[in-house]
Amino acid sequence: MGTIAAERPASQVTTHLRRRRVVGLGALVLILVAAGAVSLAVGARALSPGEVWHGLFAAPESDQRLTEIRLIVETVRVPRTVLAIVAGVALGVGGALIQGYTRNPIADTGLLGVNSGASFTVVTVIAVFGLTDPFQYIWFAFLGAAVAGVVVFGVASIGRGAGNPLTLALAGQGVTVFLAAMTTAIALSDQKSLNALRFWNAGSVAGVGFGVIWPVTGFIAAGLVLALITLPALNLLNLGDDVARGLGVNIALSRTIGITAITLLAGAATAACGPIAFLGLMVAHVARYLTGPDYRWLVPYAGLLGAVVLLVCDIVGRLVVRPSELDAGVVVALLGAPFFAALVWRGKFKNA
Amino acid sequence: MNRTDVKPSVAPGVRLGQVSFVWRPWIVSVSLLLAAATFLVFCLSIGVGDFPIGLPQVIATIFGRGEQVDEFVIMDLRMPRALAGVVVGIALGVSGALTQSIARNPLASPDVLGITNGAGTVAVFLVTVSGGTAAAIVNSVGLSAAALLGGLGTGLLVYFLAWRRGIDGLRLILIGISVSAVMEALTTWLLVTADIRDVAQAQAWLVGSLDDRSWDEVQVAVWGTLVLLVVVTTAAFQFKPMHLGDDIAAGLGVRHSAVRAVLLLCAVLLAGVAVSAAGPVPFVALVAPQVAMRLARCPTPPLVASALVGALLLTGSDLIARAALPVGLPVGVVTAAIGGPFLVYLLVRANRR
């Protein structure tokens, strides 16, 4: 910034700002692509770029080694890379939205009860129906997350002051508390569900096939569309309800769309990966620091940041305790939290 | 309220020497009711067990006029547990009220100050890592004490990490969330890699429980809570104007950053005291101040009412867990199962008016 902003005409300033934001978005996309490439090559068995290329695009070979590589890339690394990107975008956008709609800088994607709802249904179906295969309970988890979100929003919308940010946050807490208690009660009385619960709680992007990833991506895409629709209204809502109403925002409608979007995004991501806490909260703050308070920019940044962070954490998790792995959800906290705390300490989030 | 009344209503004040406060009959009566209910539940809880004792005998024995046999059962066997419930409830309620007031955020509970998760990580580590050192630690100082040290260490770490020319509410909470997230991730990882038999034991500890409390464990909590409450009470008079904002408080002669630092340290230590007696009971500190606020119709979490709601919630849950439930559930599960819906009920009721 060579010159002072005030010396320029306003239009030039906004052009300059917009250019900076677009460049930032481009940079994030490039980082994400690079991380995706690394993600295909790295794991228990390291592959060279050429081998990855073969695994992706080469015709079926008779060569034993190439077939093996192809198998690794196609059935393990491509799915987990795709899921990390999709779930990361969902949790990043969800985190930015939930902080916007509750006007609370410490709101996380689990606040609407999606995590506790998903966990509760998982332990319930395992304890009651004896399901053992994650593929069987993923859809139950999504159902539980969605129902919890609907209940929270429903409770917060009763009567006057419908869905006001504070009521929404507290209703979410109340429902979360109750469901978590029920989950613990079941898990303590049933060893099978306790066993499943501990793996579920770790939050991982591995071990899920495209049979699950495509439908989950569908739900997340729907959530993203809804999220993008409400961004202008969310900007106005953050000026206060009265101002927003005066500027012609249909508050109830935009809140309903926004909460639906959060439930779809966080619910689908949680169903596929298990609960990944802290990611949404963290990237929402970093995105706000990078873009300022305009949600039309903040939300895309948060989405891309979420994808980058989740993907990088998954890669790190594959490398640090080889030949076994650390779950991505665990790495997000272990790596992300110190970095985030340092930013907080340096006073980067003044306008949180 | 009469709408046509144009005179501002001034609440009458009460002055006792150096101390003065506003006389608000509603809060006082709510608090007295809560205290009476807590005492009743406390006595009922003492009476319940394999050797049932009627309410009159319990009360008589507490005031030192009971039978020899009742005296032994109550004072030696049941009193520690019941007292632990009251004390832990008070400690959590006050700790939550302080945290939420200072952060000006209803989602802020001592759970985000790192104590609960720090204690949990240490306990799970000691339970699941069947190594010589871990066993030696458990045998020498005991699981609860080691966990408490872990929790306090984590809490103080958060406190000092957040210290930068004073304590800022949001900075403290965000750093607390970060440190808690690390601890929680470690706990999760320990549970994933552990033997399933140890996992059940660790999970049970993580919920918090009042089972088999002895006088030794309770004593620390009782004295710790009493001392901290004295500190909080003296600082609370300075704290009141801080809801108006730092500048106004400073203008009224409040050293706001010092008061905030002292009160937050008290919140950290109170949460630690609670962990020492009952393990990391979740949610009480989060729910109690919010419930108290709505019962007492206060704009900010009231300290006394929060303490009493915490005590009632914990003793009541313990009574229900022992007397009414077919399976033995840890008290932490019952508090959450009751406290969560009750908060939701209060929210709905407030909205429908």
XYZ file of C-alpha atoms in Angstrom:
705
model
C 0.000 0.000 0.000
C 2.048 2.929 -1.252
C -0.558 5.668 -0.961
C -3.092 6.469 1.685
C -6.527 5.196 0.827
C -8.161 8.563 1.447
C -6.228 10.184 -1.401
C -7.877 7.999 -3.969
C -11.406 8.132 -5.281
C -13.674 5.630 -3.573
C -14.218 3.531 -6.661
C -10.484 2.925 -6.951
C -10.280 1.816 -3.334
C -13.027 -0.757 -3.766
C -11.452 -2.012 -6.985
C -8.177 -2.390 -5.162
C -9.852 -4.216 -2.288
C -11.739 -6.490 -4.621
C -8.561 -7.288 -6.522
C -6.808 -8.214 -3.289
C -9.671 -10.447 -2.226
C -9.825 -12.199 -5.605
C -6.069 -12.751 -5.553
C -6.423 -14.223 -2.073
C -9.151 -16.580 -3.228
C -6.995 -17.645 -6.182
C -4.063 -18.281 -3.868
C -6.232 -20.434 -1.603
C -7.475 -22.461 -4.562
C -3.876 -23.022 -5.704
C -2.837 -24.133 -2.206
C -5.803 -26.497 -2.120
C -4.878 -28.027 -5.490
C -1.280 -28.494 -4.361
C -2.409 -30.095 -1.120
C -4.716 -32.372 -3.089
C -1.818 -33.515 -5.253
C 0.323 -34.211 -2.188
C -2.590 -36.059 -0.619
C -2.693 -38.504 -3.534
C 1.022 -39.239 -3.262
C 1.470 -39.511 0.479
C 0.568 -42.311 2.830
C 1.709 -45.589 4.242
C 3.234 -46.185 0.825
C 4.746 -43.095 -0.772
C 4.168 -42.750 -4.500
C 6.010 -40.616 -7.018
C 3.999 -38.108 -9.090
C 4.418 -40.359 -12.121
C 2.978 -43.313 -10.261
C 0.017 -41.255 -9.095
C -0.598 -40.174 -12.677
C -0.554 -43.821 -13.708
C -2.919 -44.748 -10.958
C -5.352 -42.073 -12.056
C -5.244 -42.186 -15.808
C -3.323 -45.165 -17.154
C -5.130 -47.988 -18.882
C -5.410 -51.230 -16.890
C -2.019 -52.910 -17.048
C -0.899 -56.436 -16.713
C 1.969 -55.156 -14.584
C 1.437 -56.274 -10.995
C 3.020 -53.195 -9.406
C 1.049 -50.654 -11.425
C -2.208 -52.448 -10.715
C -1.413 -52.272 -7.027
C -0.688 -48.553 -7.227
C -3.858 -48.011 -9.159
C -5.775 -49.797 -6.458
C -4.260 -47.673 -3.693
C -4.904 -44.398 -5.491
C -8.398 -45.208 -6.673
C -9.886 -46.910 -3.650
C -8.110 -45.159 -0.800
C -6.499 -41.855 -1.644
C -8.895 -40.313 -4.117
C -11.943 -40.837 -1.874
C -10.294 -39.476 1.255
C -8.906 -36.490 -0.628
C -12.321 -35.688 -2.083
C -14.029 -36.133 1.288
C -11.480 -33.948 3.087
C -12.089 -31.150 0.580
C -15.886 -31.498 0.619
C -16.197 -31.812 4.402
C -13.637 -29.057 4.951
C -15.595 -26.648 2.765
C -18.815 -27.615 4.545
C -17.416 -27.142 8.051
C -15.656 -23.895 7.144
C -18.791 -22.370 5.614
C -20.926 -23.802 8.422
C -18.634 -22.278 11.044
C -18.761 -18.832 9.449
C -22.550 -19.008 9.135
C -23.212 -20.182 12.686
C -21.070 -17.347 14.052
C -22.981 -14.951 11.846
C -26.444 -16.169 12.783
C -25.791 -16.440 16.514
C -23.591 -13.302 16.497
C -21.328 -15.217 18.798
C -17.586 -15.443 18.167
C -17.259 -18.738 20.037
C -19.983 -20.611 18.180
C -18.788 -23.792 16.468
C -20.440 -26.065 13.913
C -21.617 -28.411 16.671
C -23.668 -25.708 18.367
C -26.987 -26.542 16.686
C -26.797 -30.034 18.090
C -25.649 -31.730 14.874
C -22.679 -33.453 16.511
C -24.569 -34.644 19.559
C -27.558 -35.650 17.425
C -25.347 -37.718 15.137
C -23.467 -39.354 18.022
C -26.716 -40.142 19.803
C -28.248 -41.932 16.824
C -25.008 -43.799 16.191
C -24.825 -45.281 19.699
C -28.580 -45.916 19.679
C -28.679 -47.910 16.453
C -25.619 -49.877 17.538
C -27.064 -50.652 20.959
C -30.583 -51.402 19.695
C -30.090 -52.916 16.222
C -26.562 -54.179 16.664
C -25.240 -52.511 13.514
C -21.491 -52.734 13.238
C -20.556 -51.403 9.817
C -20.097 -47.626 9.567
C -21.819 -47.671 6.185
C -24.984 -48.769 7.913
C -25.067 -46.000 10.464
C -23.875 -43.033 8.417
C -27.409 -42.268 7.269
C -28.727 -42.641 10.785
C -26.088 -40.155 11.866
C -27.216 -37.695 9.228
C -30.822 -38.181 10.265
C -29.933 -37.569 13.916
C -27.978 -34.438 13.051
C -30.811 -33.079 10.944
C -33.481 -33.832 13.552
C -31.397 -32.178 16.282
C -30.932 -29.090 14.114
C -34.655 -28.905 13.372
C -35.559 -29.315 17.065
C -33.139 -26.580 18.124
C -34.393 -24.185 15.495
C -37.990 -25.090 16.262
C -37.552 -24.467 19.982
C -35.786 -21.190 19.310
C -38.552 -20.066 16.939
C -41.495 -20.500 19.308
C -43.362 -17.331 20.131
C -41.992 -13.815 20.032
C -38.330 -13.129 19.516
C -38.352 -15.988 17.037
C -34.888 -17.362 16.461
C -33.082 -14.478 18.083
C -29.352 -15.197 18.206
C -29.088 -15.681 21.953
C -32.082 -18.016 22.175
C -30.735 -20.009 19.241
C -27.330 -20.468 20.880
C -28.793 -21.432 24.248
C -31.401 -23.761 22.785
C -28.580 -25.440 20.870
C -26.617 -25.815 24.097
C -29.610 -27.223 25.969
C -30.384 -29.839 23.325
C -26.688 -30.712 22.951
C -26.346 -31.206 26.698
C -29.353 -33.510 26.819
C -28.308 -35.617 23.828
C -24.737 -35.918 25.086
C -26.053 -37.214 28.412
C -28.200 -39.816 26.683
C -25.275 -40.834 24.471
C -23.044 -41.333 27.504
C -25.737 -43.269 29.337
C -26.130 -45.702 26.437
C -22.400 -46.018 25.828
C -21.720 -46.744 29.491
C -24.257 -49.561 29.526
C -23.338 -51.143 26.194
C -19.749 -51.988 25.385
C -20.316 -52.356 21.646
C -21.606 -48.834 21.283
C -18.882 -47.478 23.567
C -16.341 -49.072 21.287
C -17.940 -47.612 18.163
C -18.375 -44.245 19.858
C -14.687 -43.756 20.582
C -13.740 -44.347 16.947
C -16.662 -42.235 15.772
C -15.624 -39.363 18.052
C -12.158 -39.171 16.544
C -13.438 -37.701 13.282
C -11.736 -39.117 10.216
C -11.946 -38.678 6.449
C -10.570 -42.147 5.707
C -12.356 -45.394 5.038
C -15.435 -43.996 3.344
C -16.169 -44.958 -0.245
C -17.784 -42.970 -3.035
C -21.043 -44.733 -2.296
C -21.291 -42.423 0.695
C -19.258 -39.474 -0.560
C -21.488 -38.636 -3.544
C -24.762 -38.394 -1.631
C -23.024 -36.457 1.149
C -21.589 -34.107 -1.461
C -25.102 -33.643 -2.816
C -26.430 -32.527 0.563
C -23.439 -30.262 1.069
C -23.895 -28.713 -2.376
C -27.526 -27.966 -1.503
C -26.353 -26.393 1.755
C -23.801 -24.266 -0.089
C -26.418 -22.962 -2.520
C -28.702 -21.979 0.370
C -25.749 -20.403 2.179
C -24.812 -18.260 -0.812
C -28.420 -17.099 -1.217
C -28.548 -15.719 2.324
C -25.169 -13.958 2.463
C -26.400 -10.443 1.588
C -29.176 -10.751 4.176
C -26.702 -12.057 6.760
C -24.603 -8.920 6.259
C -27.640 -6.798 7.082
C -28.712 -9.010 9.996
C -25.363 -8.338 11.633
C -26.247 -4.658 11.755
C -28.999 -5.624 14.191
C -32.535 -6.904 13.634
C -34.162 -3.474 13.568
C -31.791 -2.097 10.957
C -32.154 -5.241 8.865
C -35.938 -5.044 9.049
C -35.817 -1.380 8.075
C -33.726 -2.257 5.031
C -36.318 -4.773 3.908
C -34.830 -8.078 5.043
C -37.342 -10.823 5.743
C -35.632 -11.839 8.977
C -37.545 -15.029 9.701
C -37.076 -16.312 6.156
C -33.372 -15.577 5.930
C -32.756 -17.162 9.364
C -34.681 -20.258 8.369
C -32.682 -20.604 5.147
C -29.432 -19.961 6.994
C -30.077 -22.504 9.742
C -31.194 -25.058 7.141
C -27.917 -24.476 5.323
C -25.867 -24.927 8.504
C -27.732 -28.124 9.381
C -27.207 -29.579 5.898
C -23.517 -28.625 5.785
C -22.497 -29.594 9.292
C -24.861 -32.565 9.439
C -23.647 -34.141 6.197
C -19.986 -33.515 7.013
C -20.418 -34.975 10.499
C -22.275 -38.001 9.178
C -19.433 -38.808 6.786
C -16.483 -38.050 9.074
C -17.716 -38.035 12.643
C -17.553 -34.885 14.731
C -14.685 -32.573 13.787
C -14.731 -29.810 16.358
C -12.848 -26.520 16.302
C -12.258 -26.440 12.533
C -15.270 -24.276 11.733
C -14.648 -21.931 14.643
C -11.006 -21.488 13.749
C -11.311 -20.863 10.009
C -14.232 -18.494 10.509
C -11.996 -16.259 12.634
C -9.042 -16.501 10.267
C -11.292 -15.749 7.301
C -12.749 -12.707 9.083
C -9.242 -11.489 9.796
C -8.317 -11.853 6.107
C -11.431 -10.401 4.492
C -13.138 -8.178 7.052
C -16.746 -8.529 8.125
C -18.399 -8.837 4.676
C -19.936 -12.316 4.652
C -20.033 -12.436 0.850
C -16.231 -12.701 1.009
C -15.787 -14.175 4.444
C -17.810 -17.317 3.730
C -15.976 -18.421 0.548
C -12.659 -17.809 2.315
C -13.792 -19.828 5.319
C -14.866 -22.675 3.026
C -11.542 -22.828 1.174
C -9.558 -22.461 4.395
C -11.573 -25.284 5.940
C -10.776 -27.542 2.993
C -7.061 -26.674 3.073
C -6.777 -27.194 6.832
C -8.658 -30.502 6.881
C -6.719 -31.859 3.916
C -3.335 -30.816 5.308
C -4.241 -32.260 8.712
C -5.245 -35.545 7.098
C -1.906 -35.681 5.264
C 0.017 -34.915 8.471
C -1.973 -37.584 10.278
C -0.855 -40.124 7.693
C 2.802 -39.228 8.161
C 3.451 -38.739 11.872
C 2.798 -42.191 13.305
C 3.518 -44.419 10.320
C 2.556 -47.141 9.593
C -0.576 -46.360 11.592
C -2.466 -43.079 11.278
C -3.766 -40.196 13.377
C -7.357 -39.249 12.667
C -7.783 -35.928 10.883
C -10.120 -34.621 13.578
C -7.439 -35.141 16.211
C -4.749 -33.491 14.100
C -6.969 -30.460 13.417
C -6.991 -29.712 17.136
C -3.366 -30.641 17.824
C -1.998 -28.575 14.924
C -4.642 -25.926 14.466
C -5.187 -24.929 18.082
C -1.657 -23.749 18.903
C -1.522 -21.797 15.649
C -4.935 -20.266 16.349
C -4.035 -19.455 19.959
C -0.918 -17.640 18.756
C -3.030 -15.520 16.409
C -5.468 -14.766 19.235
C -2.651 -13.775 21.547
C -1.227 -11.404 18.975
C -4.592 -9.663 18.911
C -5.500 -10.542 15.340
C -9.215 -10.958 16.032
C -10.131 -7.609 17.531
C -13.482 -7.380 15.791
C -14.478 -10.971 16.496
C -45.539 -2.088 35.833
C -47.911 0.787 35.349
C -47.205 2.282 31.941
C -48.473 5.766 32.811
C -46.088 6.018 35.719
C -43.493 8.556 34.641
C -41.375 8.558 37.788
C -38.340 6.343 37.422
C -38.666 3.465 39.868
C -35.707 3.478 42.228
C -35.094 0.304 44.141
C -34.566 0.890 47.869
C -31.025 0.405 49.125
C -29.741 -1.298 52.237
C -26.646 -0.085 54.023
C -24.725 -2.010 56.668
C -21.687 0.032 57.625
C -19.271 -0.119 54.702
C -21.432 -2.474 52.645
C -24.497 -1.417 50.746
C -26.668 -3.157 48.226
C -29.936 -2.773 46.417
C -32.951 -4.430 48.027
C -34.573 -6.603 45.372
C -37.319 -8.717 46.940
C -37.767 -11.014 43.941
C -34.140 -12.189 43.784
C -34.003 -12.581 47.545
C -37.156 -14.680 47.674
C -36.067 -16.811 44.703
C -32.713 -17.400 46.387
C -34.338 -18.296 49.706
C -36.670 -20.735 47.952
C -33.729 -22.328 46.125
C -31.818 -22.608 49.392
C -34.766 -24.245 51.138
C -35.253 -26.670 48.255
C -31.570 -27.526 48.263
C -31.630 -28.213 51.986
C -34.718 -30.412 51.625
C -33.198 -32.432 48.789
C -29.946 -32.671 50.744
C -31.779 -34.179 53.727
C -33.848 -36.526 51.551
C -30.667 -37.630 49.817
C -29.092 -38.466 53.169
C -32.156 -40.471 54.152
C -32.113 -42.656 51.039
C -30.127 -45.885 51.029
C -30.081 -49.493 52.179
C -30.898 -48.257 55.658
C -33.659 -45.663 55.082
C -33.911 -42.839 57.592
C -36.951 -40.566 57.836
C -36.710 -36.858 57.168
C -37.336 -35.731 60.795
C -34.589 -38.025 62.081
C -32.188 -36.778 59.411
C -32.773 -33.157 60.353
C -32.525 -33.947 64.050
C -29.251 -35.785 63.518
C -27.759 -32.976 61.440
C -28.447 -30.603 64.323
C -26.848 -33.055 66.750
C -29.977 -34.478 68.405
C -30.265 -37.815 66.670
C -29.926 -41.444 67.706
C -26.494 -43.013 67.995
C -27.096 -45.357 65.091
C -28.418 -42.641 62.779
C -25.500 -40.465 63.719
C -23.022 -43.098 62.556
C -24.808 -43.822 59.267
C -25.372 -40.197 58.434
C -22.242 -38.495 59.654
C -19.731 -41.164 58.668
C -21.270 -42.765 55.601
C -23.692 -40.470 53.825
C -22.796 -36.935 54.744
C -19.595 -36.777 52.648
C -21.426 -37.655 49.472
C -24.344 -35.311 50.075
C -22.058 -32.482 51.096
C -19.888 -33.083 48.037
C -22.979 -32.640 45.874
C -23.806 -29.289 47.471
C -20.252 -27.986 47.418
C -19.500 -29.089 43.858
C -22.782 -27.559 42.707
C -21.991 -24.258 44.388
C -18.450 -24.206 43.010
C -19.596 -24.960 39.459
C -22.487 -22.498 39.591
C -20.305 -19.623 40.782
C -17.487 -20.540 38.425
C -19.897 -20.552 35.484
C -21.528 -17.287 36.514
C -18.139 -15.560 36.776
C -16.919 -16.896 33.448
C -20.098 -15.961 31.604
C -20.222 -12.501 33.184
C -16.627 -11.637 32.447
C -16.692 -12.978 28.916
C -20.166 -11.479 28.430
C -20.996 -14.649 26.597
C -23.565 -17.247 27.664
C -21.640 -19.983 25.858
C -18.593 -19.414 28.047
C -18.328 -21.958 30.836
C -15.339 -23.127 32.848
C -15.274 -26.063 30.446
C -13.690 -23.699 27.929
C -11.062 -22.578 30.431
C -9.321 -25.905 29.974
C -9.704 -27.299 33.486
C -12.260 -29.972 32.732
C -10.512 -31.227 29.626
C -7.066 -30.976 31.183
C -8.143 -33.083 34.140
C -9.860 -35.501 31.781
C -6.758 -35.959 29.660
C -4.554 -36.722 32.658
C -7.100 -39.142 34.127
C -7.646 -40.978 30.842
C -3.907 -41.162 30.333
C -3.392 -42.701 33.760
C -6.267 -45.145 33.279
C -5.464 -46.290 29.755
C -1.679 -46.305 29.713
C -0.942 -49.405 31.725
C 2.653 -48.542 32.406
C 4.863 -48.644 35.461
C 5.025 -44.863 35.843
C 1.286 -44.326 35.449
C 0.485 -47.014 37.983
C 3.055 -45.565 40.350
C 1.501 -42.106 40.074
C -2.005 -43.439 40.687
C -0.840 -45.441 43.685
C 1.083 -42.593 45.257
C -1.232 -39.586 44.836
C -4.459 -41.116 43.582
C -6.256 -40.646 40.289
C -8.383 -37.688 41.348
C -5.460 -35.729 42.749
C -3.333 -36.319 39.670
C -6.234 -35.311 37.433
C -6.818 -32.212 39.535
C -3.196 -31.199 39.133
C -3.526 -31.714 35.388
C -6.680 -29.629 35.307
C -5.268 -26.805 37.375
C -2.084 -26.862 35.326
C -4.106 -26.557 32.132
C -6.315 -23.840 33.597
C -3.351 -21.793 34.720
C -1.677 -22.332 31.351
C -4.761 -20.884 29.637
C -4.803 -18.027 32.108
C -1.185 -17.067 31.539
C -1.339 -17.603 27.780
C -4.276 -15.206 27.683
C -2.514 -12.664 29.872
C -1.338 -9.778 27.804
C -1.310 -6.472 29.661
C -4.326 -7.696 31.591
C -7.064 -10.197 30.892
C -9.503 -9.689 28.051
C -12.667 -11.788 28.136
C -12.831 -12.829 24.500
C -9.097 -13.473 24.241
C -9.224 -15.688 27.300
C -12.171 -17.681 25.948
C -10.688 -18.182 22.484
C -7.356 -19.319 23.909
C -9.226 -21.501 26.390
C -11.164 -23.123 23.563
C -7.896 -23.758 21.713
C -6.181 -25.369 24.688
C -9.326 -27.359 25.513
C -9.465 -28.590 21.928
C -5.889 -29.866 22.195
C -6.671 -31.659 25.455
C -9.846 -33.129 24.061
C -8.026 -34.366 20.979
C -5.414 -36.034 23.176
C -8.169 -37.676 25.206
C -9.869 -38.930 22.062
C -6.612 -40.301 20.725
C -5.865 -42.049 24.026
C -9.331 -43.609 24.007
C -8.985 -44.781 20.398
C -5.702 -46.520 21.057
C -6.652 -47.980 24.443
C -7.944 -51.361 25.489
C -11.760 -51.354 25.551
C -11.892 -52.440 29.199
C -9.913 -49.373 30.223
C -12.070 -47.185 27.979
C -15.194 -47.953 30.004
C -13.436 -46.989 33.220
C -12.028 -43.811 31.685
C -15.380 -42.858 30.195
C -17.093 -43.324 33.545
C -14.556 -41.037 35.189
C -15.033 -38.427 32.466
C -18.730 -38.080 33.260
C -18.170 -37.181 36.899
C -19.601 -39.035 39.830
C -20.247 -38.722 43.551
C -20.032 -42.445 44.326
C -18.079 -43.542 47.391
C -16.888 -40.129 48.454
C -14.951 -40.121 51.704
C -14.385 -37.245 54.109
C -10.823 -36.773 52.848
C -11.883 -36.004 49.290
C -14.744 -33.779 50.377
C -12.779 -31.820 52.949
C -10.478 -30.223 50.395
C -13.454 -29.209 48.294
C -15.389 -27.740 51.238
C -12.557 -25.587 52.549
C -11.397 -24.607 49.078
C -14.889 -23.512 48.113
C -15.367 -21.547 51.333
C -12.107 -19.651 50.946
C -12.763 -18.895 47.292
C -16.315 -17.766 48.006
C -14.983 -15.222 50.494
C -12.637 -13.836 47.856
C -15.383 -13.791 45.231
C -17.822 -12.047 47.572
C -15.428 -9.232 48.370
C -14.515 -8.786 44.715
C -18.126 -9.043 43.556
C -19.007 -5.627 44.965
C -16.354 -4.178 42.686
C -17.587 -6.323 39.835
C -21.126 -5.048 39.622
C -20.405 -1.790 37.739
C -18.288 -3.646 35.173
C -21.399 -4.705 33.304
C -21.679 -1.062 32.275
C -18.396 -1.312 30.385
C -14.790 -0.802 31.398
C -14.757 2.969 30.932
C -17.775 3.624 33.123
C -16.490 1.173 35.710
C -13.140 2.943 35.764
C -14.958 6.234 36.187
C -16.761 4.777 39.194
C -13.422 3.864 40.715
C -13.279 0.163 39.864
C -9.867 -1.235 38.989
C -11.489 -3.343 36.352
C -8.523 -5.289 35.014
C -7.397 -6.293 38.511
C -10.924 -7.296 39.532
C -11.373 -9.274 36.328
C -8.076 -11.070 36.799
C -8.872 -12.013 40.408
C -12.386 -13.216 39.610
C -11.252 -15.294 36.648
C -8.563 -16.910 38.728
C -11.279 -17.736 41.277
C -13.395 -19.243 38.481
C -10.474 -21.440 37.437
C -9.791 -22.579 41.006
C -13.483 -23.212 41.777
C -13.776 -25.440 38.731
C -10.668 -27.258 39.931
C -12.203 -27.723 43.376
C -15.284 -29.251 41.759
C -13.127 -31.656 39.759
C -11.301 -32.704 42.918
C -14.531 -33.863 44.557
C -16.629 -35.192 41.682
C -14.499 -35.407 38.578
C -15.246 -33.270 35.529
C -19.046 -33.022 35.831
C -20.020 -31.412 32.548
C -22.662 -28.769 31.794
C -23.606 -27.707 35.350
C -21.446 -24.607 35.131
C -22.918 -23.773 31.750
C -26.565 -24.360 32.572
C -26.825 -23.180 36.206
C -26.081 -19.465 35.627
C -28.420 -19.331 32.640
C -31.230 -20.979 34.595
C -30.571 -18.715 37.604
C -30.680 -15.640 35.385
C -34.099 -16.579 34.103
C -35.491 -17.587 37.479
C -34.234 -14.430 39.174
C -35.091 -12.252 36.142
C -31.631 -10.707 36.072
C -29.875 -9.310 33.015
C -26.587 -10.914 34.105
C -25.841 -14.195 35.903
C -26.552 -13.652 39.622
C -23.842 -15.207 41.798
C -25.878 -16.430 44.770
C -28.734 -17.801 42.689
C -26.294 -19.512 40.289
C -24.566 -21.204 43.214
C -27.893 -22.428 44.598
C -29.185 -23.645 41.231
C -25.922 -25.556 40.810
C -26.245 -27.104 44.252
C -29.913 -28.019 43.738
C -29.234 -29.462 40.289
C -26.393 -31.636 41.521
C -27.954 -32.875 44.779
C -31.310 -33.386 43.055
C -29.695 -35.349 40.223
C -27.777 -37.457 42.705
C -30.973 -38.218 44.608
C -32.788 -39.169 41.398
C -29.868 -41.283 40.211
C -29.853 -43.245 43.466
C -33.540 -43.419 44.348
C -35.544 -43.325 41.125
C -33.485 -44.815 38.314
C -33.424 -48.571 37.691
C -29.764 -48.561 36.590
C -26.980 -46.791 38.407
C -25.978 -43.796 36.303
C -23.221 -41.352 37.231
C -24.519 -38.042 38.503
C -23.026 -36.176 35.545
C -25.367 -37.916 33.113
C -28.441 -37.055 35.174
C -27.496 -33.393 35.646
C -27.164 -32.992 31.896
C -30.348 -34.915 31.185
C -32.293 -32.636 33.548
C -30.427 -29.346 33.122
C -30.479 -29.246 29.315
C -34.243 -29.656 28.871
C -34.975 -27.326 31.791
C -32.960 -24.567 30.139
C -34.841 -25.155 26.884
C -38.141 -25.014 28.783
C -37.216 -21.664 30.325
C -36.280 -20.299 26.913
C -39.565 -21.370 25.379
C -41.543 -19.975 28.289
C -39.777 -16.625 28.065
C -40.459 -16.438 24.334
C -44.130 -17.259 24.587
C -44.910 -14.455 26.998
